[in-house]
Amino acid sequence: MALIVHKYGGTSMGSTERIKNVAKRVAKWHQAGHQIVVVPSAMSGETNRILGLAKEISAQPDPRELDMIASTGEQVSVGLLAIALKELGLKAISYAGWQVPIKTDSAYTKARIESIDDAKVHADLNSGAVVIITGFQGVDAGGNITTLGRGGSDTSAVAVAAALKAEECLIYTDVDGVYTTDPRIVSEARRLKVVSFEEMLEMASLGSKVLQIRSVEFAGKYKVPTRVLSSLTDPMIPLDEEMTSGTLITFEEDENMEQAVISGIAFNRDEAKITIQGVPDKPGIAHQILGPVADANIDVDMIIQNQGIGGLTDFSFTVHRNEYAKALDVLNSKVKSVISANSIVGDDKVCKVSAVGIGMRSHVGIASLMFRTLSEEGINIQMISTSEIKISVIIDDKYMELAVRALHKAFGLDQAK
Ligand code: ASP
Ligand code: MG
């Protein structure tokens, strides 16, 4: 007997028919003798619909009230799933985040989990019940409902699994695992049977939408064995088949020994680049430029500064495309007066393409293969950044798909046909 956490995404919970299928799958696990905690998302489209209502009333709704309403989608899901399980003759009980409680800080719309009380959940499990806990939400010290940011149910599930010391956290979703790249762009993309935690963390932060990045951080911090697998299979598929399907996030490097040097090509379209030209090349300049950007709460990703010629240099950095206008706004007034630079230019039609793989640590020539491949396709690289296990480039976004396809092939990730 093991304690297992199941997480079901919005598509998996998307209709009452699908919820009945989730109930069948959960019942199968329970009847095999396992203790099961389920953390579902809201039914697909529901969170968008609810947030849309607020936007119809106000351009800038109060974040506390946004969380109050956004959290209701998951509350409907847990109740419906409990009803479906009871229909199958199981004992089931649903809880909203505040009832567990899942305690968070007070950063509405992007709260962080601080603690999870496991007492009630263990008592219910020991009494033979399936426990269903809302994803995406918690409660702050003042008793206010908070949410964890879009896609936050992944994080709820992994955090619950960590708190309960679950044997495994199964993330059921509408894809059957983590792929070498998005199969909608490269049809030859392959499912990875295992991916290391570090690679998954890079992929999540570089644009792969399979898991919310914070859930991966949680899995790493508490070493929660986490598996991404499909909820669209027959719910009655044998347990052992299910336990070996999907993609397992591993913490042991040697399990990856057989894998290719590069595990995946990630991409992110939502990038924008800003360049300040003719910046005096002297101490304090990076701080003068990026200080006001940070003060405006804008995240900066890649940064490039060259050595100046004739005392002047260019300074470039990237931000999320949604924050491009705001970043330009912040800097426009300062370019000449505070920074004493010549001008500011920008481009919000760029994207980031990255190759990720822990094999990079022990192999040379990865960067040169990447740059050669892009040059053979006539793609100009605008910026480069590297870490121990990834290389990212900023390129014109009209070449994104071409770059992803070419790199996927060059690194030998295409499926054997
Ligand atoms: N329902 C929330 C969202 O749509 C959380 C989640 O699905 O993970 O972002
Ligand atoms: Mg999701």
JSON list of C-alpha atoms and ligand atoms in Angstrom, two decimals, residues 7-10 41 150-154 171-174 209-212, ligand 2:
[
{"chain": "A", "resi": 7, "resn": "LYS", "atom": "CA", "xyz": [-3.26, 15.71, -10.18]},
{"chain": "A", "resi": 8, "resn": "TYR", "atom": "CA", "xyz": [-5.76, 16.20, -13.02]},
{"chain": "A", "resi": 9, "resn": "GLY", "atom": "CA", "xyz": [-5.55, 19.21, -15.31]},
{"chain": "A", "resi": 10, "resn": "GLY", "atom": "CA", "xyz": [-8.40, 21.29, -16.70]},
{"chain": "A", "resi": 41, "resn": "SER", "atom": "CA", "xyz": [-7.66, 21.95, -11.63]},
{"chain": "A", "resi": 150, "resn": "ARG", "atom": "CA", "xyz": [-1.77, 30.40, -13.52]},
{"chain": "A", "resi": 151, "resn": "GLY", "atom": "CA", "xyz": [-1.10, 26.71, -13.82]},
{"chain": "A", "resi": 152, "resn": "GLY", "atom": "CA", "xyz": [-0.66, 26.59, -10.03]},
{"chain": "A", "resi": 153, "resn": "SER", "atom": "CA", "xyz": [-2.46, 23.29, -9.48]},
{"chain": "A", "resi": 154, "resn": "ASP", "atom": "CA", "xyz": [0.72, 21.46, -10.48]},
{"chain": "A", "resi": 171, "resn": "ILE", "atom": "CA", "xyz": [0.43, 14.57, -12.94]},
{"chain": "A", "resi": 172, "resn": "TYR", "atom": "CA", "xyz": [-2.33, 13.45, -15.32]},
{"chain": "A", "resi": 173, "resn": "THR", "atom": "CA", "xyz": [-2.66, 15.74, -18.29]},
{"chain": "A", "resi": 174, "resn": "ASP", "atom": "CA", "xyz": [-3.75, 15.93, -21.92]},
{"chain": "A", "resi": 209, "resn": "LYS", "atom": "CA", "xyz": [4.26, 24.53, -20.79]},
{"chain": "A", "resi": 210, "resn": "VAL", "atom": "CA", "xyz": [3.99, 20.97, -19.42]},
{"chain": "A", "resi": 211, "resn": "LEU", "atom": "CA", "xyz": [4.52, 21.84, -15.74]},
{"chain": "A", "resi": 212, "resn": "GLN", "atom": "CA", "xyz": [4.38, 25.07, -13.77]},
{"chain": "B", "resi": 2, "resn": "MG", "atom": "MG", "xyz": [-1.46, 23.10, -16.33]}
]
